[in-house]
Amino acid sequence: MIRDEGSMSAFLAMLFLVFLLLISVCVEGIYMYTARGKAVGIYMSGLSHTKGNYQKELADMYHIYAMDPRYHKKIETDFSDRMKESLDQNGDPFRFQTGSTKISDILDLSAQKGEVLKYQIRQQMQYEAAGDILKNLTKKIKSGEDQKNELSGIKDQIQKEEEEAEETENEKTLTSEPVKKDPRKGFMKLLKEGSVPLVMGEKKVSDLPINIVYGKKDTTKQSVWNFMNRKDVEKELDEFEKTASTDSFASELPVVLYATKYFHFLTDTTKKDGIKYEIEYLIAGKDSEKENLGMVFWRMIALRFVTNAACVYQDPAKEKEAALLAARQDHKAIEQKDIEDAMVLLLALAYGESVIDVRNLADGKKIPAVKTSSDWQLSFAGLATLNCKRKPVKQGMSYEDYLLLLLISQKDKRQKYFRMMDLMEQNIRRKVSDFKLDQCISSYKITQNLKLKKLGFGGMILPFATYTDLKMSRYATY
């Protein structure tokens, strides 16, 4: 009986020990889980602290956020010290040892072919593009898309009139004395002076250099249209048709709105030191302000030319006047050459009218999107000198509107992001001389190693190890 009681007592004691072991394992699991949660909370707090060390000038001027390069040099030490201080001052039973801290997977603002900057711009502008702005801009961009159709129509009209002229050239005669002087010669002389003097005249123009680091310098030269030769004009029309693209304009809308909000341009009335024609650089990509302005003028003239040419071809009075100017002096019958010259004269008049339009735009005035005969400003008599009475309108397209169209119609759509980087860096360097955009970190991963002391029961550590390793790793993105 005594033996049975002894066996029962031993069995119960063993059972009790097993029960205690199970309890201790459960308690230690809860302890480890709670301690890990505590450590993660402190880790996330430290991660938020690192994001708070952003480049102030970049944020203030452009609302773009990235880690200040000066903080990048000490981020690992700073993060580790903050972790140790927070863990040591914590008033709970958890005991940690801080290990190594490592920053990795770094992406700077210039990375991924401009996609990093593009992402921030889209995030910034998604709440700022009001519905009425979007609707208005979409309408203007639609008019830009229609220009390709108008351009094809102009070329078809030229071909049609040539065919009709071949059939009836011997039947047509002039009923009035032709004008003796061809205005195209004087007009061509003005065009060869360049678009800046053509549009701005004697006005002062900025010629500051632009330091191109991230963008690609545009080395193309703008050729002057030769309105003395029909084939040369048709060649220029073909080239213009290839240069513009309004595909997927909706995806480019945030950056276009961002550009007009944060970058300066010719008719912007706000004062600014340094580079004045910033959006013009985004479009043209030249390394001097004057060249960028000149290239933008040429492209605006080309945009206006398409709609003006469509208008002038629908005006019978101007067609008749062009025929009189093109007629030879030594005969009265209209020849094929006269018909061709008349068509080129009409195109020259449309191009001259476009120059007048851009002069109005450069003065901060508006012009009608589509011309009528009552809106027309330039006559053949004024073509040689480009002198006429201007007719700006209160409701119409502005210089800024045409900048938007040119930005959206860029073939290489990534270039605007790289050129923004050039402008951001050059402007911020006026305040921070050693600033470099490719050293501003937009995304990174911080890995922190810790050791947690295990829970002890009466001097016994379970399960037979003093510390357990903890590893925490998260990405931080601005």
Coordinates of N, CA and C in Angstrom, one line a residue, residues 226 229-236 238 344:
N226 N 11.2 77.8 -96.8 CA 11.4 78.5 -98.0 C 10.1 78.7 -98.8
N229 N 9.6 78.2 -102.9 CA 9.6 76.9 -103.6 C 8.5 76.0 -103.0
R230 N 7.6 75.6 -103.8 CA 6.4 74.7 -103.3 C 6.9 73.4 -102.7
K231 N 7.9 72.8 -103.3 CA 8.3 71.5 -102.8 C 9.0 71.6 -101.5
D232 N 9.7 72.7 -101.2 CA 10.3 72.9 -99.9 C 9.2 73.1 -98.9
V233 N 8.1 73.8 -99.2 CA 7.0 74.0 -98.2 C 6.4 72.7 -97.9
E234 N 6.1 71.8 -98.9 CA 5.5 70.5 -98.7 C 6.4 69.6 -97.9
K235 N 7.7 69.7 -98.0 CA 8.6 69.0 -97.2 C 8.6 69.4 -95.8
E236 N 8.5 70.7 -95.5 CA 8.3 71.2 -94.2 C 7.0 70.7 -93.5
D238 N 5.5 68.0 -94.2 CA 5.7 66.5 -93.9 C 6.4 66.4 -92.6
V344 N 1.6 78.8 -102.7 CA 2.6 79.0 -101.8 C 2.5 80.4 -101.1

